[in-house]
mmCIF file of C-alpha atoms in Angstrom:
data_model
loop_
_atom_site.group_PDB
_atom_site.id
_atom_site.type_symbol
_atom_site.label_atom_id
_atom_site.label_comp_id
_atom_site.label_asym_id
_atom_site.label_seq_id
_atom_site.Cartn_x
_atom_site.Cartn_y
_atom_site.Cartn_z
ATOM 1 C CA MET A 1 138.118 208.446 -125.829
ATOM 2 C CA ALA A 2 136.545 205.634 -123.842
ATOM 3 C CA SER A 3 138.459 204.281 -120.868
ATOM 4 C CA THR A 4 139.922 200.780 -120.910
ATOM 5 C CA ASP A 5 137.171 199.608 -118.551
ATOM 6 C CA LEU A 6 134.479 200.973 -120.850
ATOM 7 C CA MET A 7 136.114 199.388 -123.886
ATOM 8 C CA ARG A 8 136.135 196.047 -122.096
ATOM 9 C CA LEU A 9 132.546 196.569 -121.042
ATOM 10 C CA TRP A 10 131.642 197.395 -124.640
ATOM 11 C CA ARG A 11 133.235 194.134 -125.725
ATOM 12 C CA LEU A 12 131.088 192.338 -123.141
ATOM 13 C CA HIS A 13 128.064 194.141 -124.554
ATOM 14 C CA GLN A 14 129.016 192.973 -128.053
ATOM 15 C CA ILE A 15 129.303 189.395 -126.792
ATOM 16 C CA ASP A 16 125.871 189.594 -125.158
ATOM 17 C CA ALA A 17 124.375 191.185 -128.267
ATOM 18 C CA GLY A 18 125.948 188.402 -130.324
ATOM 19 C CA LEU A 19 124.410 185.748 -128.066
ATOM 20 C CA ILE A 20 121.002 187.388 -128.421
ATOM 21 C CA GLU A 21 121.383 187.513 -132.193
ATOM 22 C CA VAL A 22 122.389 183.843 -132.359
ATOM 23 C CA ARG A 23 119.366 182.806 -130.280
ATOM 24 C CA GLN A 24 117.036 184.887 -132.424
ATOM 25 C CA ARG A 25 118.455 183.510 -135.678
ATOM 26 C CA ALA A 26 118.228 179.960 -134.341
ATOM 27 C CA ALA A 27 114.574 180.514 -133.402
ATOM 28 C CA GLN A 28 113.800 181.883 -136.867
ATOM 29 C CA LEU A 29 115.848 179.269 -138.681
ATOM 30 C CA ASN A 30 114.171 178.228 -141.904
ATOM 31 C CA SER A 31 113.836 174.453 -141.751
ATOM 32 C CA GLY A 32 111.928 174.358 -145.028
ATOM 33 C CA LYS A 33 108.414 174.534 -143.576
ATOM 34 C CA ALA A 34 107.001 176.359 -146.606
ATOM 35 C CA GLN A 35 108.714 173.902 -148.948
ATOM 36 C CA GLN A 36 107.382 170.970 -146.910
ATOM 37 C CA GLU A 37 103.837 172.325 -147.094
ATOM 38 C CA LYS A 38 104.134 172.695 -150.870
ATOM 39 C CA LEU A 39 105.554 169.172 -151.106
ATOM 40 C CA ALA A 40 102.623 167.767 -149.116
ATOM 41 C CA GLN A 41 100.155 169.521 -151.439
ATOM 42 C CA LEU A 42 101.895 168.157 -154.540
ATOM 43 C CA GLU A 43 102.072 164.653 -153.064
ATOM 44 C CA GLU A 44 98.329 164.753 -152.473
ATOM 45 C CA ALA A 45 97.724 166.111 -155.985
ATOM 46 C CA ALA A 46 99.840 163.323 -157.501
ATOM 47 C CA GLU A 47 98.136 160.689 -155.353
ATOM 48 C CA LYS A 48 94.659 161.807 -156.418
ATOM 49 C CA HIS A 49 95.501 162.648 -160.034
ATOM 50 C CA PRO A 50 92.979 161.076 -162.473
ATOM 51 C CA TYR A 51 95.789 159.430 -164.438
ATOM 52 C CA ARG A 52 97.135 157.657 -161.363
ATOM 53 C CA VAL A 53 93.651 156.607 -160.226
ATOM 54 C CA LEU A 54 92.799 155.304 -163.687
ATOM 55 C CA HIS A 55 96.153 153.580 -164.071
ATOM 56 C CA ALA A 56 95.676 151.835 -160.717
ATOM 57 C CA GLU A 57 92.218 150.702 -161.822
ATOM 58 C CA LYS A 58 93.756 149.375 -165.066
ATOM 59 C CA THR A 59 96.399 147.418 -163.148
ATOM 60 C CA ASP A 60 93.777 145.928 -160.816
ATOM 61 C CA LEU A 61 91.597 145.004 -163.781
ATOM 62 C CA GLU A 62 94.496 143.339 -165.596
ATOM 63 C CA LEU A 63 95.347 141.304 -162.500
ATOM 64 C CA ALA A 64 91.700 140.331 -162.075
ATOM 65 C CA ASN A 65 91.551 139.369 -165.755
ATOM 66 C CA LYS A 66 94.576 137.113 -165.335
ATOM 67 C CA THR A 67 92.854 135.384 -162.440
ATOM 68 C CA VAL A 68 89.753 134.918 -164.591
ATOM 69 C CA GLU A 69 91.831 133.506 -167.473
ATOM 70 C CA ASP A 70 93.530 131.069 -165.114
ATOM 71 C CA LYS A 71 90.153 129.879 -163.842
ATOM 72 C CA ILE A 72 88.822 129.460 -167.378
ATOM 73 C CA LYS A 73 91.857 127.367 -168.333
ATOM 74 C CA LYS A 74 91.509 125.303 -165.176
ATOM 75 C CA PHE A 75 87.802 124.607 -165.685
ATOM 76 C CA GLU A 76 88.232 123.908 -169.407
ATOM 77 C CA GLY A 77 91.015 121.478 -168.523
ATOM 78 C CA GLN A 78 88.679 119.680 -166.159
ATOM 79 C CA LEU A 79 85.869 119.762 -168.699
ATOM 80 C CA TYR A 80 87.842 118.432 -171.645
ATOM 81 C CA GLY A 81 90.410 116.397 -169.774
ATOM 82 C CA GLY A 82 88.047 113.630 -168.800
ATOM 83 C CA THR A 83 88.149 114.279 -165.078
ATOM 84 C CA VAL A 84 84.511 115.419 -165.037
ATOM 85 C CA VAL A 85 82.035 112.820 -166.284
ATOM 86 C CA SER A 86 78.632 113.456 -164.719
ATOM 87 C CA SER A 87 76.240 115.593 -166.735
ATOM 88 C CA ARG A 88 75.479 117.750 -163.691
ATOM 89 C CA GLU A 89 79.157 118.557 -163.127
ATOM 90 C CA VAL A 90 79.633 119.227 -166.846
ATOM 91 C CA ALA A 91 76.678 121.629 -166.886
ATOM 92 C CA THR A 92 77.965 123.406 -163.788
ATOM 93 C CA LEU A 93 81.436 123.848 -165.282
ATOM 94 C CA GLU A 94 80.065 125.068 -168.612
ATOM 95 C CA LYS A 95 77.903 127.611 -166.792
ATOM 96 C CA GLU A 96 80.857 128.796 -164.709
ATOM 97 C CA ILE A 97 83.072 129.086 -167.800
ATOM 98 C CA GLU A 98 80.455 131.164 -169.626
ATOM 99 C CA SER A 99 80.077 133.454 -166.605
ATOM 100 C CA LEU A 100 83.838 133.940 -166.412
ATOM 101 C CA LYS A 101 84.060 134.681 -170.132
ATOM 102 C CA ARG A 102 81.358 137.357 -169.813
ATOM 103 C CA GLN A 103 83.276 138.874 -166.914
ATOM 104 C CA ARG A 104 86.462 138.788 -169.011
ATOM 105 C CA ASP A 105 84.691 140.444 -171.941
ATOM 106 C CA ARG A 106 83.416 143.269 -169.714
ATOM 107 C CA SER A 107 86.919 143.764 -168.343
ATOM 108 C CA ASP A 108 88.402 143.765 -171.850
ATOM 109 C CA GLU A 109 85.883 146.378 -172.924
ATOM 110 C CA ARG A 110 86.753 148.566 -169.937
ATOM 111 C CA LEU A 111 90.477 148.123 -170.602
ATOM 112 C CA LEU A 112 90.005 149.224 -174.194
ATOM 113 C CA SER A 113 88.209 152.390 -173.092
ATOM 114 C CA MET A 114 91.023 153.093 -170.641
ATOM 115 C CA MET A 115 93.513 152.974 -173.489
ATOM 116 C CA ASP A 116 91.699 156.016 -174.903
ATOM 117 C CA GLU A 117 91.298 157.793 -171.546
ATOM 118 C CA LEU A 118 94.859 157.476 -170.244
ATOM 119 C CA PRO A 119 96.987 159.268 -172.912
ATOM 120 C CA PRO A 120 95.321 162.712 -172.553
ATOM 121 C CA LEU A 121 95.895 162.566 -168.780
ATOM 122 C CA GLU A 122 99.513 161.434 -168.936
ATOM 123 C CA ALA A 123 101.045 164.835 -169.793
ATOM 124 C CA SER A 124 99.267 166.512 -166.886
ATOM 125 C CA TYR A 125 100.360 163.739 -164.513
ATOM 126 C CA LYS A 126 103.970 164.031 -165.709
ATOM 127 C CA ALA A 127 103.900 167.793 -165.106
ATOM 128 C CA THR A 128 102.592 167.201 -161.575
ATOM 129 C CA ASN A 129 105.318 164.626 -160.948
ATOM 130 C CA ASP A 130 107.991 166.999 -162.256
ATOM 131 C CA LYS A 131 106.801 169.649 -159.803
ATOM 132 C CA LEU A 132 106.773 167.013 -157.065
ATOM 133 C CA GLU A 133 110.391 166.063 -157.728
ATOM 134 C CA GLU A 134 111.366 169.737 -157.788
ATOM 135 C CA ALA A 135 109.622 170.233 -154.435
ATOM 136 C CA LYS A 136 111.489 167.245 -152.974
ATOM 137 C CA ARG A 137 114.785 168.781 -154.061
ATOM 138 C CA ALA A 138 113.766 172.131 -152.541
ATOM 139 C CA VAL A 139 112.945 170.467 -149.208
ATOM 140 C CA ALA A 140 116.256 168.589 -149.216
ATOM 141 C CA SER A 141 118.139 171.796 -150.051
ATOM 142 C CA ALA A 142 116.360 173.762 -147.303
ATOM 143 C CA ARG A 143 117.113 171.058 -144.751
ATOM 144 C CA LYS A 144 120.765 170.951 -145.761
ATOM 145 C CA ALA A 145 121.043 174.741 -145.509
ATOM 146 C CA ALA A 146 119.287 174.711 -142.128
ATOM 147 C CA VAL A 147 121.666 172.073 -140.773
ATOM 148 C CA ALA A 148 124.684 174.044 -141.999
ATOM 149 C CA MET A 149 123.362 177.295 -140.511
ATOM 150 C CA ARG A 150 122.482 175.617 -137.204
ATOM 151 C CA THR A 151 126.014 174.210 -136.995
ATOM 152 C CA GLU A 152 127.446 177.671 -137.705
ATOM 153 C CA LEU A 153 125.219 179.275 -135.053
ATOM 154 C CA GLU A 154 126.072 176.614 -132.480
ATOM 155 C CA THR A 155 129.781 177.193 -133.064
ATOM 156 C CA ARG A 156 129.402 180.972 -132.738
ATOM 157 C CA TYR A 157 127.282 180.579 -129.594
ATOM 158 C CA LYS A 158 129.901 178.325 -127.967
ATOM 159 C CA ASP A 159 132.712 180.723 -128.889
ATOM 160 C CA LEU A 160 130.897 183.763 -127.486
ATOM 161 C CA ASN A 161 129.815 181.875 -124.380
ATOM 162 C CA ALA A 162 133.405 180.813 -123.759
ATOM 163 C CA GLU A 163 134.712 184.375 -124.208
ATOM 164 C CA ARG A 164 132.154 186.009 -121.907
ATOM 165 C CA PRO A 165 133.477 185.001 -118.447
ATOM 166 C CA THR A 166 137.051 185.874 -119.426
ATOM 167 C CA THR A 167 135.978 189.341 -120.565
ATOM 168 C CA ALA A 168 133.731 189.883 -117.538
ATOM 169 C CA LYS A 169 136.625 189.199 -115.132
ATOM 170 C CA LEU A 170 138.542 192.176 -116.557
ATOM 171 C CA ILE A 171 135.762 194.639 -115.645
ATOM 172 C CA PRO A 172 135.574 196.300 -112.200
ATOM 173 C CA PRO A 173 132.850 194.569 -110.105
ATOM 174 C CA ALA A 174 130.817 197.744 -109.483
ATOM 175 C CA LEU A 175 130.718 198.629 -113.189
ATOM 176 C CA LEU A 176 129.909 195.030 -114.123
ATOM 177 C CA ALA A 177 127.098 194.905 -111.560
ATOM 178 C CA LYS A 178 125.587 198.121 -112.937
ATOM 179 C CA TYR A 179 125.799 196.752 -116.480
ATOM 180 C CA GLU A 180 124.218 193.424 -115.515
ATOM 181 C CA GLY A 181 121.379 195.173 -113.703
ATOM 182 C CA VAL A 182 120.519 197.299 -116.736
ATOM 183 C CA ARG A 183 120.933 194.321 -119.083
ATOM 184 C CA LYS A 184 118.447 192.240 -117.106
ATOM 185 C CA ALA A 185 115.974 195.115 -117.048
ATOM 186 C CA ARG A 186 116.401 196.314 -120.648
ATOM 187 C CA GLY A 187 117.790 193.344 -122.543
ATOM 188 C CA THR A 188 121.017 195.213 -123.284
ATOM 189 C CA GLY A 189 123.267 197.054 -120.839
ATOM 190 C CA MET A 190 125.045 199.547 -123.089
ATOM 191 C CA ALA A 191 124.279 201.875 -125.976
ATOM 192 C CA MET A 192 126.367 203.758 -128.503
ATOM 193 C CA VAL A 193 126.159 207.543 -128.625
ATOM 194 C CA VAL A 194 124.711 208.175 -132.087
ATOM 195 C CA ASN A 195 125.731 211.292 -134.021
ATOM 196 C CA ARG A 196 127.252 212.661 -130.795
ATOM 197 C CA GLN A 197 123.813 213.496 -129.435
ATOM 198 C CA THR A 198 121.417 210.534 -129.240
ATOM 199 C CA CYS A 199 121.223 207.348 -127.156
ATOM 200 C CA GLY A 200 121.488 204.395 -129.524
ATOM 201 C CA GLY A 201 119.430 202.287 -127.139
ATOM 202 C CA CYS A 202 116.233 204.290 -126.723
ATOM 203 C CA GLY A 203 116.703 207.147 -129.208
ATOM 204 C CA THR A 204 116.506 209.872 -126.567
ATOM 205 C CA ALA A 205 118.361 213.140 -127.236
ATOM 206 C CA LEU A 206 121.141 213.319 -124.659
ATOM 207 C CA PRO A 207 121.660 216.452 -122.531
ATOM 208 C CA GLU A 208 124.900 218.299 -123.228
ATOM 209 C CA ARG A 209 126.504 217.380 -119.908
ATOM 210 C CA ILE A 210 125.791 213.672 -120.514
ATOM 211 C CA ARG A 211 127.310 213.913 -123.985
ATOM 212 C CA GLU A 212 130.392 215.621 -122.593
ATOM 213 C CA PHE A 213 130.866 212.918 -119.958
ATOM 214 C CA ALA A 214 130.514 210.195 -122.606
ATOM 215 C CA GLU A 215 132.947 211.908 -124.981
ATOM 216 C CA ALA A 216 135.423 212.294 -122.112
ATOM 217 C CA GLY A 217 135.367 208.517 -121.642
ATOM 218 C CA LYS A 218 133.629 208.655 -118.272
ATOM 219 C CA THR A 219 131.063 206.156 -117.069
ATOM 220 C CA VAL A 220 127.676 207.746 -117.612
ATOM 221 C CA ALA A 221 124.222 206.384 -118.364
ATOM 222 C CA CYS A 222 121.280 207.531 -120.429
ATOM 223 C CA GLU A 223 118.825 209.186 -118.044
ATOM 224 C CA THR A 224 115.877 207.614 -119.885
ATOM 225 C CA CYS A 225 116.817 203.945 -120.362
ATOM 226 C CA GLN A 226 119.728 203.773 -117.896
ATOM 227 C CA ARG A 227 121.977 202.059 -120.451
ATOM 228 C CA ILE A 228 125.670 202.831 -119.995
ATOM 229 C CA LEU A 229 126.770 205.069 -122.855
ATOM 230 C CA TYR A 230 129.724 204.329 -125.100
ATOM 231 C CA TYR A 231 131.318 206.950 -127.308
ATOM 232 C CA THR A 232 134.066 206.386 -129.860
ATOM 233 C CA GLU A 233 135.356 209.107 -132.143
ATOM 234 C CA GLY A 234 134.775 208.331 -135.800
ATOM 235 C CA LEU A 235 132.001 205.811 -135.208
ATOM 236 C CA VAL A 236 128.272 206.395 -135.506
#
């Protein structure tokens, strides 16, 4: 059975492994990048969809037509209201009114053709918009999940970080120094004895004498990776 010092050192190892895991999970945290890319593609597709382009053209044409109608009414009011009396001014107004009416007729003709073009495109545009709304919800959901996970990881990191110095103080300085040296060199300072014969850190088959020392609860290291070995009966 492992000594008390080794059990405390193993707890320190678990804390350090937990800190590494938290950092790795935080770095790989899914912030919805894939969902955001899909959303951007759908936004572009909706923006450039023929229905939307045609509908925008229709709106512009209707606004332009209203402006033309207002001008026609204004000029006809001047023409028939007695404010214009000279033949030259009358001729100019009549010419302008005719030009505006031709412009209005062309716009009306285009608007009529749009009434035939828009309906077949509407279903496709609606489907694109439905996908767009679904993508927006997916992005919002991914962000919410990422925020929740980040909060959870931050809490765990703070808890482990707070526990580490307290645990480290309970370990003999020489043993702690050896552990820290290996940890800085290898990333982790301890390894479990797997199946009573293998180093869980590097996978090396352990010599019999090393296994016996580990099983006796003595401080012994893997000769290959130098990690301090930890053996507990009944575990891996």
